[in-house]
GROMACS .gro file of C-alpha atoms in nm:
model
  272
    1UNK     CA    1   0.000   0.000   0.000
    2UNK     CA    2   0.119   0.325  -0.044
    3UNK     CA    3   0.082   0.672   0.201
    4UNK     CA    4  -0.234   0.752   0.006
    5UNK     CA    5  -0.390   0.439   0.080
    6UNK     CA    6  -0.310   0.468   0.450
    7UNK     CA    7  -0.502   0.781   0.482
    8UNK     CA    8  -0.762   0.677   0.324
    9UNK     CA    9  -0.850   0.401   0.542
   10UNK     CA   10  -0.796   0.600   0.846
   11UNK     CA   11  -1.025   0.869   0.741
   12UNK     CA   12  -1.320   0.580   0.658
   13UNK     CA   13  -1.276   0.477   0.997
   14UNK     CA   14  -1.278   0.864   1.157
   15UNK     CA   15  -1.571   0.927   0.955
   16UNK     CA   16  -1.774   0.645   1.077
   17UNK     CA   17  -1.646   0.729   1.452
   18UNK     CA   18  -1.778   1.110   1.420
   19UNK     CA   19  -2.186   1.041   1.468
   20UNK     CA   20  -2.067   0.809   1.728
   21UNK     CA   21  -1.838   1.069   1.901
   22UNK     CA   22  -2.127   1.314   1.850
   23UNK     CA   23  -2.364   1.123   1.998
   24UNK     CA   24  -2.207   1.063   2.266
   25UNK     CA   25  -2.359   0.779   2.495
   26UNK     CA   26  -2.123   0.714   2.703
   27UNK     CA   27  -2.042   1.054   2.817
   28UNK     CA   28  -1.640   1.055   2.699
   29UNK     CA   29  -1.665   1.405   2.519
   30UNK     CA   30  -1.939   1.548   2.752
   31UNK     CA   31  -2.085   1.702   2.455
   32UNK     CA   32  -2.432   1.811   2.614
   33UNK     CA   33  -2.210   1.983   2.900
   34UNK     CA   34  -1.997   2.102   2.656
   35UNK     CA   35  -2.272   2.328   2.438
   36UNK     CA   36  -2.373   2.387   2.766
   37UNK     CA   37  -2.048   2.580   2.869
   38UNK     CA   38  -1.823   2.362   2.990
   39UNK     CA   39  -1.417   2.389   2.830
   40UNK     CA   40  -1.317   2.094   2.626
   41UNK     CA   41  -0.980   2.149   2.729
   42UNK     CA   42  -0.779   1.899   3.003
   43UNK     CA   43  -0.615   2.038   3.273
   44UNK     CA   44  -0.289   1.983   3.156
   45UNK     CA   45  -0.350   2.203   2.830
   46UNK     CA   46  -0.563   2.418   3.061
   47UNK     CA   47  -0.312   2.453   3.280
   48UNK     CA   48  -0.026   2.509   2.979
   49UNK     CA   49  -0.181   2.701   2.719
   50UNK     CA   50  -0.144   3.037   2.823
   51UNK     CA   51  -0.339   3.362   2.705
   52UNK     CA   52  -0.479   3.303   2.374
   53UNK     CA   53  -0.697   3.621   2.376
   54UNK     CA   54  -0.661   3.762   1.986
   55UNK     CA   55  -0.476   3.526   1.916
   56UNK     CA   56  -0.479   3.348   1.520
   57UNK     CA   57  -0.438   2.966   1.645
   58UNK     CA   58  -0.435   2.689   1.392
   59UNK     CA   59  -0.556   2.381   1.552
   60UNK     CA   60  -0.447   2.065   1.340
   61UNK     CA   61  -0.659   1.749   1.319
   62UNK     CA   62  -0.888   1.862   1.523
   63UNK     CA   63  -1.173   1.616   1.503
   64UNK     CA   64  -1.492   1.758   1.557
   65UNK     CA   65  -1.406   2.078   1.690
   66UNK     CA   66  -1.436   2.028   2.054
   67UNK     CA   67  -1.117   2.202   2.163
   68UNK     CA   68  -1.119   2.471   1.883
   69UNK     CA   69  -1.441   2.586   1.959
   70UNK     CA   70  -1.304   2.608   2.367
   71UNK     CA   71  -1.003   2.788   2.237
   72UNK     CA   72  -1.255   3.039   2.029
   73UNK     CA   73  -1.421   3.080   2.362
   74UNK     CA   74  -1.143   3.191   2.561
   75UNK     CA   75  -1.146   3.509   2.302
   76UNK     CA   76  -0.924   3.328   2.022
   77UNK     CA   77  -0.944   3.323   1.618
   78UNK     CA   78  -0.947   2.958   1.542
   79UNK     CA   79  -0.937   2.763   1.241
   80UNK     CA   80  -0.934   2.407   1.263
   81UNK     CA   81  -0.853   2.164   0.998
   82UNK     CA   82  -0.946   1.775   0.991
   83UNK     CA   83  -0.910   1.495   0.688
   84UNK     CA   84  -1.232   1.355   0.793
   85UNK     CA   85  -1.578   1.556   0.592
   86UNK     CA   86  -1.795   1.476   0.864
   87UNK     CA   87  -1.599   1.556   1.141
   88UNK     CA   88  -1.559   1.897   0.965
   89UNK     CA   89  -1.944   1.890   0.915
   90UNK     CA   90  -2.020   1.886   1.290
   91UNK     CA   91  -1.718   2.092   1.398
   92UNK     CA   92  -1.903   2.364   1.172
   93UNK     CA   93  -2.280   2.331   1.287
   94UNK     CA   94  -2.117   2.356   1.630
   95UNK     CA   95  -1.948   2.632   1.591
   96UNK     CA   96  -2.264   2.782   1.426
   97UNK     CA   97  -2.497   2.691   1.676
   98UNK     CA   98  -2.278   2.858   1.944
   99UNK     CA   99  -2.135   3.136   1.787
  100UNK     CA  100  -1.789   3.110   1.807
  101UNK     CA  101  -1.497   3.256   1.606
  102UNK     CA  102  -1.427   2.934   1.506
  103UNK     CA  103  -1.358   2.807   1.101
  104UNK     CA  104  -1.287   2.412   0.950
  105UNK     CA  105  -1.157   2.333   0.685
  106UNK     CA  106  -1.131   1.986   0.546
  107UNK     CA  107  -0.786   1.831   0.408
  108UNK     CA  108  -0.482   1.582   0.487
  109UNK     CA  109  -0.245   1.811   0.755
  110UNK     CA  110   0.033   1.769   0.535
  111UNK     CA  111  -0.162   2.019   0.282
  112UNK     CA  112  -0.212   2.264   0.585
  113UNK     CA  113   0.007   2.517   0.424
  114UNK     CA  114  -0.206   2.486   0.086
  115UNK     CA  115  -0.525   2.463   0.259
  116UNK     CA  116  -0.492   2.760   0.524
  117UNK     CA  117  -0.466   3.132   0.465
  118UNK     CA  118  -0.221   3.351   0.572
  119UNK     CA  119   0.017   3.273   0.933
  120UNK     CA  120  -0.045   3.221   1.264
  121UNK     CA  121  -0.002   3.292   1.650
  122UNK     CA  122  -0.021   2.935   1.759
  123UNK     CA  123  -0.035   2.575   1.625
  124UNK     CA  124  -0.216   2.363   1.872
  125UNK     CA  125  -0.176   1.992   1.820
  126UNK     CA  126  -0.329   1.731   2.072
  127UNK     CA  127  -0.419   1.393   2.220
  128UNK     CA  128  -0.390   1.100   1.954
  129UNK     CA  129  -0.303   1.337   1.651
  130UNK     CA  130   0.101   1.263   1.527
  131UNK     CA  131   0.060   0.891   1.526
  132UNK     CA  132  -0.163   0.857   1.234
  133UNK     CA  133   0.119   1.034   1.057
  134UNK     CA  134   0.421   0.866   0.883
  135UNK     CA  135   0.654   1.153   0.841
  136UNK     CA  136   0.735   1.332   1.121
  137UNK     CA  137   0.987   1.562   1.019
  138UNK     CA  138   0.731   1.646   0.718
  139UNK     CA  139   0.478   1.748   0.976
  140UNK     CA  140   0.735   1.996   1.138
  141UNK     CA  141   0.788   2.167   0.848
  142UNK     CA  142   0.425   2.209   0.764
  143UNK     CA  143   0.381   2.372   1.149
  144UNK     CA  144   0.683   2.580   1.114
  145UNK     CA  145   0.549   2.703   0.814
  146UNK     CA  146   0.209   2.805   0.921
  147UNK     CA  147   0.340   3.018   1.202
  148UNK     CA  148   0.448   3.360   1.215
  149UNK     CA  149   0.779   3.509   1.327
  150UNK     CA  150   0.765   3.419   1.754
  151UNK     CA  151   0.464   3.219   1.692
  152UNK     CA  152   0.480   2.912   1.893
  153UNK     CA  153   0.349   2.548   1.862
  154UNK     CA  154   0.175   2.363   2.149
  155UNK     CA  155   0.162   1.988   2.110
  156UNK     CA  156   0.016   1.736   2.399
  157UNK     CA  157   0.053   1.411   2.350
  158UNK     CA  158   0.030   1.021   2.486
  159UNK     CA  159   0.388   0.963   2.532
  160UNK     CA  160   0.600   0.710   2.318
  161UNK     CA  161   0.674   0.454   2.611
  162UNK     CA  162   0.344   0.393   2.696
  163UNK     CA  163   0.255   0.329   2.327
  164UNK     CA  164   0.541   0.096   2.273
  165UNK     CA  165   0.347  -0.115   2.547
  166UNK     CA  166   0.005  -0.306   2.511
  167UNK     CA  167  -0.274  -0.496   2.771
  168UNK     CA  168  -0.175  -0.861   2.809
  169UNK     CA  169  -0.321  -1.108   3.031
  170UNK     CA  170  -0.433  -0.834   3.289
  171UNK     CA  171  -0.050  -0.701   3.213
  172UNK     CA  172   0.153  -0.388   3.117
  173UNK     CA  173   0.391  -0.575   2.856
  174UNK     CA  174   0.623  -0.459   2.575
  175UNK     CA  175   0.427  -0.473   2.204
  176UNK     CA  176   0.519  -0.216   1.952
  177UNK     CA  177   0.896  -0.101   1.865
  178UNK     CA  178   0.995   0.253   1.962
  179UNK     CA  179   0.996   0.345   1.579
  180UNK     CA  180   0.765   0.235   1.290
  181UNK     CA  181   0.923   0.233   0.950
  182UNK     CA  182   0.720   0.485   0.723
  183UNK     CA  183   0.664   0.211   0.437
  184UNK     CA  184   0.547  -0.046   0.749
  185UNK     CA  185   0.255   0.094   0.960
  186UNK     CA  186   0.133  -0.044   1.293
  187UNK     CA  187  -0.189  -0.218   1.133
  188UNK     CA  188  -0.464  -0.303   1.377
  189UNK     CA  189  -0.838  -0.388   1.393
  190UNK     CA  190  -1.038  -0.260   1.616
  191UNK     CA  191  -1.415  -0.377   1.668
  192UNK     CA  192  -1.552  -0.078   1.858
  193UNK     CA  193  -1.400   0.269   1.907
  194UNK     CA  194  -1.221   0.436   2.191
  195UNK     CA  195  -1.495   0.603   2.398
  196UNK     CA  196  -1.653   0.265   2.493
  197UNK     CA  197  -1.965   0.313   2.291
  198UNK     CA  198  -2.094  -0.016   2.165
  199UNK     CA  199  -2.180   0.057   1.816
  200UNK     CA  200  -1.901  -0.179   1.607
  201UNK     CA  201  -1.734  -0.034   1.298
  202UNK     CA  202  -1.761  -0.143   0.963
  203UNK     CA  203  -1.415  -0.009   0.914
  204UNK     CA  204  -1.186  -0.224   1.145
  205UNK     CA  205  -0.829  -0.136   1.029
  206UNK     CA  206  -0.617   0.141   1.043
  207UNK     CA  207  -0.256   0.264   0.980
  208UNK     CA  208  -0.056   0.366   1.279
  209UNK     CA  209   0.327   0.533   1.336
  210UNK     CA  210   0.538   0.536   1.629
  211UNK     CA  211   0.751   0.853   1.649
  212UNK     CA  212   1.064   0.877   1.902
  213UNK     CA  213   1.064   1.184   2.156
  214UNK     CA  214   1.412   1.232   1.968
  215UNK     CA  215   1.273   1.242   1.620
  216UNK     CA  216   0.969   1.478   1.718
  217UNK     CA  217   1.174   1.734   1.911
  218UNK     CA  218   1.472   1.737   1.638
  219UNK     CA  219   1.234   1.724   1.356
  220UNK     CA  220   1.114   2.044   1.539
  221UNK     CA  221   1.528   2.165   1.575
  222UNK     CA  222   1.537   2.125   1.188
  223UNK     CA  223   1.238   2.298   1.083
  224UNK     CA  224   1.355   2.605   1.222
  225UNK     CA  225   1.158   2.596   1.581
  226UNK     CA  226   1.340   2.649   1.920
  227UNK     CA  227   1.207   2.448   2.205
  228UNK     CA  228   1.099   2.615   2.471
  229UNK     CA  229   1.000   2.387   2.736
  230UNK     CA  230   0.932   2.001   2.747
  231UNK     CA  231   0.751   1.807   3.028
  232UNK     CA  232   0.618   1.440   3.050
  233UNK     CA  233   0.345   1.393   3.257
  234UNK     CA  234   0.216   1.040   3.508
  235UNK     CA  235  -0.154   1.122   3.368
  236UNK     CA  236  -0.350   1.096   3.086
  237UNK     CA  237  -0.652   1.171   2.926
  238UNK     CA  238  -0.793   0.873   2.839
  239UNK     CA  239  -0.790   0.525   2.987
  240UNK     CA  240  -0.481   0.333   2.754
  241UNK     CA  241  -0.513   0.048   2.981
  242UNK     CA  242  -0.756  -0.114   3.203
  243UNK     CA  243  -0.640  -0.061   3.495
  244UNK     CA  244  -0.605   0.326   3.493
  245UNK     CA  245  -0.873   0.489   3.637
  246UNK     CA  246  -0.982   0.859   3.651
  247UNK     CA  247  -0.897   1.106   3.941
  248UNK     CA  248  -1.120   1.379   4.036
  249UNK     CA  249  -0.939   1.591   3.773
  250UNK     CA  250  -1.112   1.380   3.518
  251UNK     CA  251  -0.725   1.276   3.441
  252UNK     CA  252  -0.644   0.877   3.410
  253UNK     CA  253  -0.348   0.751   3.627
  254UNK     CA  254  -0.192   0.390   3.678
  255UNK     CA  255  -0.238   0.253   4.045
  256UNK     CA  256  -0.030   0.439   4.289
  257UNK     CA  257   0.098   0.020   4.353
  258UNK     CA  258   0.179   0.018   3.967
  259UNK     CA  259   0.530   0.107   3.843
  260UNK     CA  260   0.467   0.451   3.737
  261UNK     CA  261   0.547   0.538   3.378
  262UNK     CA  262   0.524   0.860   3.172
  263UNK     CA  263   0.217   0.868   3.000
  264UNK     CA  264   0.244   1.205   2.843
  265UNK     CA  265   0.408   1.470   2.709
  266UNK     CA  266   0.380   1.834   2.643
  267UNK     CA  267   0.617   2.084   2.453
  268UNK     CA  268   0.550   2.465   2.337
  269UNK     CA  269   0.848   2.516   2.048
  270UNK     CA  270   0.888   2.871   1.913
  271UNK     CA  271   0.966   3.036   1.542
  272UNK     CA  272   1.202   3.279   1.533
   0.00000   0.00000   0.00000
Protein backbone atom coordinates (compact mmCIF):
# COMPACT_ATOMS: atom_id res chain seq x y z
CA UNK A 1 0.00 0.00 0.00
CA UNK A 2 1.19 3.25 -0.44
CA UNK A 3 0.82 6.72 2.01
CA UNK A 4 -2.34 7.52 0.06
CA UNK A 5 -3.90 4.39 0.80
CA UNK A 6 -3.10 4.68 4.50
CA UNK A 7 -5.02 7.81 4.82
CA UNK A 8 -7.62 6.77 3.24
CA UNK A 9 -8.50 4.01 5.42
CA UNK A 10 -7.96 6.00 8.46
CA UNK A 11 -10.25 8.69 7.41
CA UNK A 12 -13.20 5.80 6.58
CA UNK A 13 -12.76 4.77 9.97
CA UNK A 14 -12.78 8.64 11.57
CA UNK A 15 -15.71 9.27 9.55
CA UNK A 16 -17.74 6.45 10.77
CA UNK A 17 -16.46 7.29 14.52
CA UNK A 18 -17.78 11.10 14.20
CA UNK A 19 -21.86 10.41 14.68
CA UNK A 20 -20.67 8.09 17.28
CA UNK A 21 -18.38 10.69 19.01
CA UNK A 22 -21.27 13.14 18.50
CA UNK A 23 -23.64 11.23 19.98
CA UNK A 24 -22.07 10.63 22.66
CA UNK A 25 -23.59 7.79 24.95
CA UNK A 26 -21.23 7.14 27.03
CA UNK A 27 -20.42 10.54 28.17
CA UNK A 28 -16.40 10.55 26.99
CA UNK A 29 -16.65 14.05 25.19
CA UNK A 30 -19.39 15.48 27.52
CA UNK A 31 -20.85 17.02 24.55
CA UNK A 32 -24.32 18.11 26.14
CA UNK A 33 -22.10 19.83 29.00
CA UNK A 34 -19.97 21.02 26.56
CA UNK A 35 -22.72 23.28 24.38
CA UNK A 36 -23.73 23.87 27.66
CA UNK A 37 -20.48 25.80 28.69
CA UNK A 38 -18.23 23.62 29.90
CA UNK A 39 -14.17 23.89 28.30
CA UNK A 40 -13.17 20.94 26.26
CA UNK A 41 -9.80 21.49 27.29
CA UNK A 42 -7.79 18.99 30.03
CA UNK A 43 -6.15 20.38 32.73
CA UNK A 44 -2.89 19.83 31.56
CA UNK A 45 -3.50 22.03 28.30
CA UNK A 46 -5.63 24.18 30.61
CA UNK A 47 -3.12 24.53 32.80
CA UNK A 48 -0.26 25.09 29.79
CA UNK A 49 -1.81 27.01 27.19
CA UNK A 50 -1.44 30.37 28.23
CA UNK A 51 -3.39 33.62 27.05
CA UNK A 52 -4.79 33.03 23.74
CA UNK A 53 -6.97 36.21 23.76
CA UNK A 54 -6.61 37.62 19.86
CA UNK A 55 -4.76 35.26 19.16
CA UNK A 56 -4.79 33.48 15.20
CA UNK A 57 -4.38 29.66 16.45
CA UNK A 58 -4.35 26.89 13.92
CA UNK A 59 -5.56 23.81 15.52
CA UNK A 60 -4.47 20.65 13.40
CA UNK A 61 -6.59 17.49 13.19
CA UNK A 62 -8.88 18.62 15.23
CA UNK A 63 -11.73 16.16 15.03
CA UNK A 64 -14.92 17.58 15.57
CA UNK A 65 -14.06 20.78 16.90
CA UNK A 66 -14.36 20.28 20.54
CA UNK A 67 -11.17 22.02 21.63
CA UNK A 68 -11.19 24.71 18.83
CA UNK A 69 -14.41 25.86 19.59
CA UNK A 70 -13.04 26.08 23.67
CA UNK A 71 -10.03 27.88 22.37
CA UNK A 72 -12.55 30.39 20.29
CA UNK A 73 -14.21 30.80 23.62
CA UNK A 74 -11.43 31.91 25.61
CA UNK A 75 -11.46 35.09 23.02
CA UNK A 76 -9.24 33.28 20.22
CA UNK A 77 -9.44 33.23 16.18
CA UNK A 78 -9.47 29.58 15.42
CA UNK A 79 -9.37 27.63 12.41
CA UNK A 80 -9.34 24.07 12.63
CA UNK A 81 -8.53 21.64 9.98
CA UNK A 82 -9.46 17.75 9.91
CA UNK A 83 -9.10 14.95 6.88
CA UNK A 84 -12.32 13.55 7.93
CA UNK A 85 -15.78 15.56 5.92
CA UNK A 86 -17.95 14.76 8.64
CA UNK A 87 -15.99 15.56 11.41
CA UNK A 88 -15.59 18.97 9.65
CA UNK A 89 -19.44 18.90 9.15
CA UNK A 90 -20.20 18.86 12.90
CA UNK A 91 -17.18 20.92 13.98
CA UNK A 92 -19.03 23.64 11.72
CA UNK A 93 -22.80 23.31 12.87
CA UNK A 94 -21.17 23.56 16.30
CA UNK A 95 -19.48 26.32 15.91
CA UNK A 96 -22.64 27.82 14.26
CA UNK A 97 -24.97 26.91 16.76
CA UNK A 98 -22.78 28.58 19.44
CA UNK A 99 -21.35 31.36 17.87
CA UNK A 100 -17.89 31.10 18.07
CA UNK A 101 -14.97 32.56 16.06
CA UNK A 102 -14.27 29.34 15.06
CA UNK A 103 -13.58 28.07 11.01
CA UNK A 104 -12.87 24.12 9.50
CA UNK A 105 -11.57 23.33 6.85
CA UNK A 106 -11.31 19.86 5.46
CA UNK A 107 -7.86 18.31 4.08
CA UNK A 108 -4.82 15.82 4.87
CA UNK A 109 -2.45 18.11 7.55
CA UNK A 110 0.33 17.69 5.35
CA UNK A 111 -1.62 20.19 2.82
CA UNK A 112 -2.12 22.64 5.85
CA UNK A 113 0.07 25.17 4.24
CA UNK A 114 -2.06 24.86 0.86
CA UNK A 115 -5.25 24.63 2.59
CA UNK A 116 -4.92 27.60 5.24
CA UNK A 117 -4.66 31.32 4.65
CA UNK A 118 -2.21 33.51 5.72
CA UNK A 119 0.17 32.73 9.33
CA UNK A 120 -0.45 32.21 12.64
CA UNK A 121 -0.02 32.92 16.50
CA UNK A 122 -0.21 29.35 17.59
CA UNK A 123 -0.35 25.75 16.25
CA UNK A 124 -2.16 23.63 18.72
CA UNK A 125 -1.76 19.92 18.20
CA UNK A 126 -3.29 17.31 20.72
CA UNK A 127 -4.19 13.93 22.20
CA UNK A 128 -3.90 11.00 19.54
CA UNK A 129 -3.03 13.37 16.51
CA UNK A 130 1.01 12.63 15.27
CA UNK A 131 0.60 8.91 15.26
CA UNK A 132 -1.63 8.57 12.34
CA UNK A 133 1.19 10.34 10.57
CA UNK A 134 4.21 8.66 8.83
CA UNK A 135 6.54 11.53 8.41
CA UNK A 136 7.35 13.32 11.21
CA UNK A 137 9.87 15.62 10.19
CA UNK A 138 7.31 16.46 7.18
CA UNK A 139 4.78 17.48 9.76
CA UNK A 140 7.35 19.96 11.38
CA UNK A 141 7.88 21.67 8.48
CA UNK A 142 4.25 22.09 7.64
CA UNK A 143 3.81 23.72 11.49
CA UNK A 144 6.83 25.80 11.14
CA UNK A 145 5.49 27.03 8.14
CA UNK A 146 2.09 28.05 9.21
CA UNK A 147 3.40 30.18 12.02
CA UNK A 148 4.48 33.60 12.15
CA UNK A 149 7.79 35.09 13.27
CA UNK A 150 7.65 34.19 17.54
CA UNK A 151 4.64 32.19 16.92
CA UNK A 152 4.80 29.12 18.93
CA UNK A 153 3.49 25.48 18.62
CA UNK A 154 1.75 23.63 21.49
CA UNK A 155 1.62 19.88 21.10
CA UNK A 156 0.16 17.36 23.99
CA UNK A 157 0.53 14.11 23.50
CA UNK A 158 0.30 10.21 24.86
CA UNK A 159 3.88 9.63 25.32
CA UNK A 160 6.00 7.10 23.18
CA UNK A 161 6.74 4.54 26.11
CA UNK A 162 3.44 3.93 26.96
CA UNK A 163 2.55 3.29 23.27
CA UNK A 164 5.41 0.96 22.73
CA UNK A 165 3.47 -1.15 25.47
CA UNK A 166 0.05 -3.06 25.11
CA UNK A 167 -2.74 -4.96 27.71
CA UNK A 168 -1.75 -8.61 28.09
CA UNK A 169 -3.21 -11.08 30.31
CA UNK A 170 -4.33 -8.34 32.89
CA UNK A 171 -0.50 -7.01 32.13
CA UNK A 172 1.53 -3.88 31.17
CA UNK A 173 3.91 -5.75 28.56
CA UNK A 174 6.23 -4.59 25.75
CA UNK A 175 4.27 -4.73 22.04
CA UNK A 176 5.19 -2.16 19.52
CA UNK A 177 8.96 -1.01 18.65
CA UNK A 178 9.95 2.53 19.62
CA UNK A 179 9.96 3.45 15.79
CA UNK A 180 7.65 2.35 12.90
CA UNK A 181 9.23 2.33 9.50
CA UNK A 182 7.20 4.85 7.23
CA UNK A 183 6.64 2.11 4.37
CA UNK A 184 5.47 -0.46 7.49
CA UNK A 185 2.55 0.94 9.60
CA UNK A 186 1.33 -0.44 12.93
CA UNK A 187 -1.89 -2.18 11.33
CA UNK A 188 -4.64 -3.03 13.77
CA UNK A 189 -8.38 -3.88 13.93
CA UNK A 190 -10.38 -2.60 16.16
CA UNK A 191 -14.15 -3.77 16.68
CA UNK A 192 -15.52 -0.78 18.58
CA UNK A 193 -14.00 2.69 19.07
CA UNK A 194 -12.21 4.36 21.91
CA UNK A 195 -14.95 6.03 23.98
CA UNK A 196 -16.53 2.65 24.93
CA UNK A 197 -19.65 3.13 22.91
CA UNK A 198 -20.94 -0.16 21.65
CA UNK A 199 -21.80 0.57 18.16
CA UNK A 200 -19.01 -1.79 16.07
CA UNK A 201 -17.34 -0.34 12.98
CA UNK A 202 -17.61 -1.43 9.63
CA UNK A 203 -14.15 -0.09 9.14
CA UNK A 204 -11.86 -2.24 11.45
CA UNK A 205 -8.29 -1.36 10.29
CA UNK A 206 -6.17 1.41 10.43
CA UNK A 207 -2.56 2.64 9.80
CA UNK A 208 -0.56 3.66 12.79
CA UNK A 209 3.27 5.33 13.36
CA UNK A 210 5.38 5.36 16.29
CA UNK A 211 7.51 8.53 16.49
CA UNK A 212 10.64 8.77 19.02
CA UNK A 213 10.64 11.84 21.56
CA UNK A 214 14.12 12.32 19.68
CA UNK A 215 12.73 12.42 16.20
CA UNK A 216 9.69 14.78 17.18
CA UNK A 217 11.74 17.34 19.11
CA UNK A 218 14.72 17.37 16.38
CA UNK A 219 12.34 17.24 13.56
CA UNK A 220 11.14 20.44 15.39
CA UNK A 221 15.28 21.65 15.75
CA UNK A 222 15.37 21.25 11.88
CA UNK A 223 12.38 22.98 10.83
CA UNK A 224 13.55 26.05 12.22
CA UNK A 225 11.58 25.96 15.81
CA UNK A 226 13.40 26.49 19.20
CA UNK A 227 12.07 24.48 22.05
CA UNK A 228 10.99 26.15 24.71
CA UNK A 229 10.00 23.87 27.36
CA UNK A 230 9.32 20.01 27.47
CA UNK A 231 7.51 18.07 30.28
CA UNK A 232 6.18 14.40 30.50
CA UNK A 233 3.45 13.93 32.57
CA UNK A 234 2.16 10.40 35.08
CA UNK A 235 -1.54 11.22 33.68
CA UNK A 236 -3.50 10.96 30.86
CA UNK A 237 -6.52 11.71 29.26
CA UNK A 238 -7.93 8.73 28.39
CA UNK A 239 -7.90 5.25 29.87
CA UNK A 240 -4.81 3.33 27.54
CA UNK A 241 -5.13 0.48 29.81
CA UNK A 242 -7.56 -1.14 32.03
CA UNK A 243 -6.40 -0.61 34.95
CA UNK A 244 -6.05 3.26 34.93
CA UNK A 245 -8.73 4.89 36.37
CA UNK A 246 -9.82 8.59 36.51
CA UNK A 247 -8.97 11.06 39.41
CA UNK A 248 -11.20 13.79 40.36
CA UNK A 249 -9.39 15.91 37.73
CA UNK A 250 -11.12 13.80 35.18
CA UNK A 251 -7.25 12.76 34.41
CA UNK A 252 -6.44 8.77 34.10
CA UNK A 253 -3.48 7.51 36.27
CA UNK A 254 -1.92 3.90 36.78
CA UNK A 255 -2.38 2.53 40.45
CA UNK A 256 -0.30 4.39 42.89
CA UNK A 257 0.98 0.20 43.53
CA UNK A 258 1.79 0.18 39.67
CA UNK A 259 5.30 1.07 38.43
CA UNK A 260 4.67 4.51 37.37
CA UNK A 261 5.47 5.38 33.78
CA UNK A 262 5.24 8.60 31.72
CA UNK A 263 2.17 8.68 30.00
CA UNK A 264 2.44 12.05 28.43
CA UNK A 265 4.08 14.70 27.09
CA UNK A 266 3.80 18.34 26.43
CA UNK A 267 6.17 20.84 24.53
CA UNK A 268 5.50 24.65 23.37
CA UNK A 269 8.48 25.16 20.48
CA UNK A 270 8.88 28.71 19.13
CA UNK A 271 9.66 30.36 15.42
CA UNK A 272 12.02 32.79 15.33
Amino acid sequence: MDKQSYFDANRKSWDERVAIHRRDDTKFYDVEQFIAGKDSLSPIEAAEIGDVKGLRIAHLQCHFGLDSISLARRGASVTGLDFSPAAVAEARALAERLGVDAQFVEGNVYDARDLLAGEFDRVYVTWGAINWLPDIALWAKVVASLLKPGGKLYLAETHQTILSLDWVEERIVPRYDWRTPKEAPIVEEVATTYTGAADELANKKTYSWQHPLSDIINGLIAAGLTLNWFREHAALVWPLFPNMKAGEDGLYRLPADHVQLPLAFSLEARKG
